[in-house]
mmCIF file of C-alpha atoms in Angstrom:
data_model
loop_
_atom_site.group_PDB
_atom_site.id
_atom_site.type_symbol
_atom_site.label_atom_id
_atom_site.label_comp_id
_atom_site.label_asym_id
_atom_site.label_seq_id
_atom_site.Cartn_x
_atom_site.Cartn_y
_atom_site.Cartn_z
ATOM 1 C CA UNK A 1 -17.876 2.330 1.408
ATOM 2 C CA UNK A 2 -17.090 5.819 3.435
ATOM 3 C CA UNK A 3 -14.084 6.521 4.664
ATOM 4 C CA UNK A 4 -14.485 8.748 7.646
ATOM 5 C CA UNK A 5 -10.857 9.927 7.653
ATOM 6 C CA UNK A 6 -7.659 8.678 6.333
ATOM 7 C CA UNK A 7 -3.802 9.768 5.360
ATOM 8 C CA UNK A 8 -5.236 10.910 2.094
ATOM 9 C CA UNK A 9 -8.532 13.118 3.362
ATOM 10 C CA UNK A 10 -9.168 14.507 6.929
ATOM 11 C CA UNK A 11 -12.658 14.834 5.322
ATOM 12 C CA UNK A 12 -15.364 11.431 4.728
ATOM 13 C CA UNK A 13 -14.749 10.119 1.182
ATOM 14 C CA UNK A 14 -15.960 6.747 -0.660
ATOM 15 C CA UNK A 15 -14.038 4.388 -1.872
ATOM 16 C CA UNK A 16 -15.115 0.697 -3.510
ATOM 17 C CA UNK A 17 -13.751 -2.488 -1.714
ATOM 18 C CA UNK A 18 -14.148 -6.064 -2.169
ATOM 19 C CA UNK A 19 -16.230 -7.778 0.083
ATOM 20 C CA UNK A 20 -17.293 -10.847 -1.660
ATOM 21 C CA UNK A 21 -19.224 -13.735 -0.483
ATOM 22 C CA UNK A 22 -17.281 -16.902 -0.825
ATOM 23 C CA UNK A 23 -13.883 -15.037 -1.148
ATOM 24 C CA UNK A 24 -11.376 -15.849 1.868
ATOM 25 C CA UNK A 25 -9.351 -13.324 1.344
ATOM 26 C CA UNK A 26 -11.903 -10.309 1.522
ATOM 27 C CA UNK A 27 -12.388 -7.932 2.605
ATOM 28 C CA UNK A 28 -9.840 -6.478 0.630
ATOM 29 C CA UNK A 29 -9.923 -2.482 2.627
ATOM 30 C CA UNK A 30 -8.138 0.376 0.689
ATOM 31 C CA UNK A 31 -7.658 4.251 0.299
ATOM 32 C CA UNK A 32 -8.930 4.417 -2.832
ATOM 33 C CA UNK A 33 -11.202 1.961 -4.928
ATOM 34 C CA UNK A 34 -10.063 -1.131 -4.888
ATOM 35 C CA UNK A 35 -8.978 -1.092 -8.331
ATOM 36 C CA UNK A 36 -5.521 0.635 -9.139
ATOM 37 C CA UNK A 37 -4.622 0.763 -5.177
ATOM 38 C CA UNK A 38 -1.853 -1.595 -5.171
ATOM 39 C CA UNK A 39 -0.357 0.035 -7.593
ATOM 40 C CA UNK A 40 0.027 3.230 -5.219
ATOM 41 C CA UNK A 41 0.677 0.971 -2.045
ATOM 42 C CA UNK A 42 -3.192 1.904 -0.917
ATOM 43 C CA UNK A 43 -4.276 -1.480 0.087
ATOM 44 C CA UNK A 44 -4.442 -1.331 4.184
ATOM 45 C CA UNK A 45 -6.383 -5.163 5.123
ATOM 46 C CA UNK A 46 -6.323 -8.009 3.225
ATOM 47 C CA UNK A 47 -7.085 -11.980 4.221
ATOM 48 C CA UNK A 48 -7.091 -15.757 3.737
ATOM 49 C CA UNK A 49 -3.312 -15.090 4.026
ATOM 50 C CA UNK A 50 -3.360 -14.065 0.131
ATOM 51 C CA UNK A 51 -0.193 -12.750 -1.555
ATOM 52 C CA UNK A 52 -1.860 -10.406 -3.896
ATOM 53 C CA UNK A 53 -1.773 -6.875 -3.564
ATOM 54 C CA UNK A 54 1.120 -6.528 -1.255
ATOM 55 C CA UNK A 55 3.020 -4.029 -2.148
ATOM 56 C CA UNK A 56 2.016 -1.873 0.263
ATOM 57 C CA UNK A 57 2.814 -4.816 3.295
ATOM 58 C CA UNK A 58 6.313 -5.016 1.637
ATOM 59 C CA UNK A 59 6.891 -1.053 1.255
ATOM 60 C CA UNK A 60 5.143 -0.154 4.749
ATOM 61 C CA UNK A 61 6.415 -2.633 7.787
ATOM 62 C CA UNK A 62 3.474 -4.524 7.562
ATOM 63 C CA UNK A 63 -0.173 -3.813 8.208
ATOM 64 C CA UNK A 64 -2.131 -3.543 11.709
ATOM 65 C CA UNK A 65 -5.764 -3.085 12.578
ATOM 66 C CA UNK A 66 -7.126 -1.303 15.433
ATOM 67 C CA UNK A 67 -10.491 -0.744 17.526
ATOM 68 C CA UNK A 68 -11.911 2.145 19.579
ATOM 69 C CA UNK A 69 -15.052 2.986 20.881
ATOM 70 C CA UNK A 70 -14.979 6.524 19.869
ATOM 71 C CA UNK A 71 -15.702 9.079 22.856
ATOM 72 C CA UNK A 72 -15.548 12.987 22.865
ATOM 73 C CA UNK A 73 -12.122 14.388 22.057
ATOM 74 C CA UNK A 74 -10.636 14.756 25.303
ATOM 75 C CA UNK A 75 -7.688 17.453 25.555
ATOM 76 C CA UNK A 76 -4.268 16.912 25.189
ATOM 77 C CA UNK A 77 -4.545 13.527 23.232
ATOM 78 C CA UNK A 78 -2.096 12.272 20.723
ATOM 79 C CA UNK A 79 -1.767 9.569 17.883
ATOM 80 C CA UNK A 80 -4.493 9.165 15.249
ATOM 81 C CA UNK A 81 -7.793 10.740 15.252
ATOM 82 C CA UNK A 82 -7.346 11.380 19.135
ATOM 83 C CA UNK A 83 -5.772 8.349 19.863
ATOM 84 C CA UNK A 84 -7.969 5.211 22.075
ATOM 85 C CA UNK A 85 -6.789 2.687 19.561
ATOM 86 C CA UNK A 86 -6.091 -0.759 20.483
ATOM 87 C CA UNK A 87 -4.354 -3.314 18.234
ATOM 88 C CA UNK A 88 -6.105 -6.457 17.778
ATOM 89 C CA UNK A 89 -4.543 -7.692 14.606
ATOM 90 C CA UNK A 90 -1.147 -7.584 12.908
ATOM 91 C CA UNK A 91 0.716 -8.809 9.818
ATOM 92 C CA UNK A 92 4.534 -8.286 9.196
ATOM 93 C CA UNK A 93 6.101 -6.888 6.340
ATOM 94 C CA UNK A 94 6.202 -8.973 3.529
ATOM 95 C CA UNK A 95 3.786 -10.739 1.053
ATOM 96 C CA UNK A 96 1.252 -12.293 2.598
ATOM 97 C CA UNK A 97 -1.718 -10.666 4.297
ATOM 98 C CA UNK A 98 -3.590 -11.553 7.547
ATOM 99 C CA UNK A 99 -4.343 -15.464 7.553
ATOM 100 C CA UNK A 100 -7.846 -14.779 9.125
ATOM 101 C CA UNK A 101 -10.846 -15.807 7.541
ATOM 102 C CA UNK A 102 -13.504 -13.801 10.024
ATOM 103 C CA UNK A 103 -14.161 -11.429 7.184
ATOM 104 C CA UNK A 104 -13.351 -8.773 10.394
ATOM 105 C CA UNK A 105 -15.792 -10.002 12.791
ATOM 106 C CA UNK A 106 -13.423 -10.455 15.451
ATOM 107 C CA UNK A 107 -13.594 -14.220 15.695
ATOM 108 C CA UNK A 108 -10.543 -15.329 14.516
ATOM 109 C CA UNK A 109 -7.530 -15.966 16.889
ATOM 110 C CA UNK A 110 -4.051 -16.783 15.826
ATOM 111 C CA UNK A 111 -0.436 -16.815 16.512
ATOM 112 C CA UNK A 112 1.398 -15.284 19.737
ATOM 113 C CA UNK A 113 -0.169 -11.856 20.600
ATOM 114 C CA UNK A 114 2.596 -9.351 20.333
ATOM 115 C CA UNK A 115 3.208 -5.513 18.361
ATOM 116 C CA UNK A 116 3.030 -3.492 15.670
ATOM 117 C CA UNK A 117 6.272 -4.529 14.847
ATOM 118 C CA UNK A 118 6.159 -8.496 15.364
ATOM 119 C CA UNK A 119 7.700 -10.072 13.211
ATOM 120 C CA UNK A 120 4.812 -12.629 12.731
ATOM 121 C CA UNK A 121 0.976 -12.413 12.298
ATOM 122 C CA UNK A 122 -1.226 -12.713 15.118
ATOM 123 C CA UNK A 123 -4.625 -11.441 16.224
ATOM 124 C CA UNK A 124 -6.987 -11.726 18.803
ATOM 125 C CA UNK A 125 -10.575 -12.161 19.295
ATOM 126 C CA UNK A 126 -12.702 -8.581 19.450
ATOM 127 C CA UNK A 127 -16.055 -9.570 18.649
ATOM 128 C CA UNK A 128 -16.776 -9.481 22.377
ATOM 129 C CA UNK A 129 -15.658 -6.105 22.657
ATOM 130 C CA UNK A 130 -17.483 -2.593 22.732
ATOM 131 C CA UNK A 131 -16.157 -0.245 19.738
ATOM 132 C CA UNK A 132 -17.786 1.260 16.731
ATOM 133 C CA UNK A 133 -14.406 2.585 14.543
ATOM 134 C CA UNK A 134 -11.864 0.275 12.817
ATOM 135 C CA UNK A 135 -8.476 2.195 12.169
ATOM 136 C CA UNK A 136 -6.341 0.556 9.388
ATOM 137 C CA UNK A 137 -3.085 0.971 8.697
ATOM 138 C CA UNK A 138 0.605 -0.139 7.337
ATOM 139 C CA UNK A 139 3.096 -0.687 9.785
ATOM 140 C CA UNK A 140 5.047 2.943 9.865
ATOM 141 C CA UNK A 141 1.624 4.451 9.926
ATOM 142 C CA UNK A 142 2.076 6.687 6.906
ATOM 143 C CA UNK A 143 -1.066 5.077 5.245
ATOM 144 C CA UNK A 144 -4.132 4.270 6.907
ATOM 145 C CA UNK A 145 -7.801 4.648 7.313
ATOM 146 C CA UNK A 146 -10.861 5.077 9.527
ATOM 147 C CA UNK A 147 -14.215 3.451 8.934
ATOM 148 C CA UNK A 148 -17.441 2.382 10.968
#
């Protein structure tokens, strides 16, 4: 899969992710292939509320995901990539990772909407909405990715 940008690489890169049919708790998104990146706390989305590969949920505050429909850069922005995130899904630090089962389409809806820094998991529905980008990323934002 290509990563347009990420804490690793300002430049696109590929990396191999699970995304298999049948399997709750993919798609399993990380910096590098999926293979070895828990090891490195690379893993940035898991689901099915699965307890593998969390090291990186237990050593980063959590994990969030974000939306944007990407525009021109304007001036004077800020945050990540330019900024016009918005958060549409969070799980607190600890073991387990997101309990939806959408595989990312935006359908699933859960818990109390709240932060970045809730202590419980919640999302909200965003297949109705108009973006093209996905940011990913752990809870103190020192890891995290971009992809279409």
């Amino acid at each position: 899969r290509w990563i347009l940008k990420s804490s690793r690489s300002s430049r696109p890169y590929r990396a191999r992710w699970y995304r298999r049919g049948g399997a709750v708790e993919d798609p399993w998104i990380s910096l590098t292939d999926h293979h070895g990146a828990d090891r490195h706390s690379n893993m940035v989305y898991g689901a099915g509320g699965n307890r593998g590969h969390s090291r990186s949920i237990r050593n980063h505050f959590g994990a969030n995901v974000y939306i944007r429909m990407k525009v021109p850069k304007l001036p004077n922005c800020a945050r990540i990539d330019g900024g016009g995130w918005q958060l549409v899904r969070h799980v607190p630090q600890g073991g387990r990772w997101h309990p939806a089962r959408d595989r990312l389409r935006g359908t699933a809806r859960y818990g109390r909407r709240g932060n970045a820094v809730s202590p419980w998991a919640w999302s909200v529905r965003f297949h109705n909405k108009d973006f093209n980008e996905f940011l990913f990323a752990t809870g103190d934002c020192k890891r995290w990715l971009i992809a279409k």
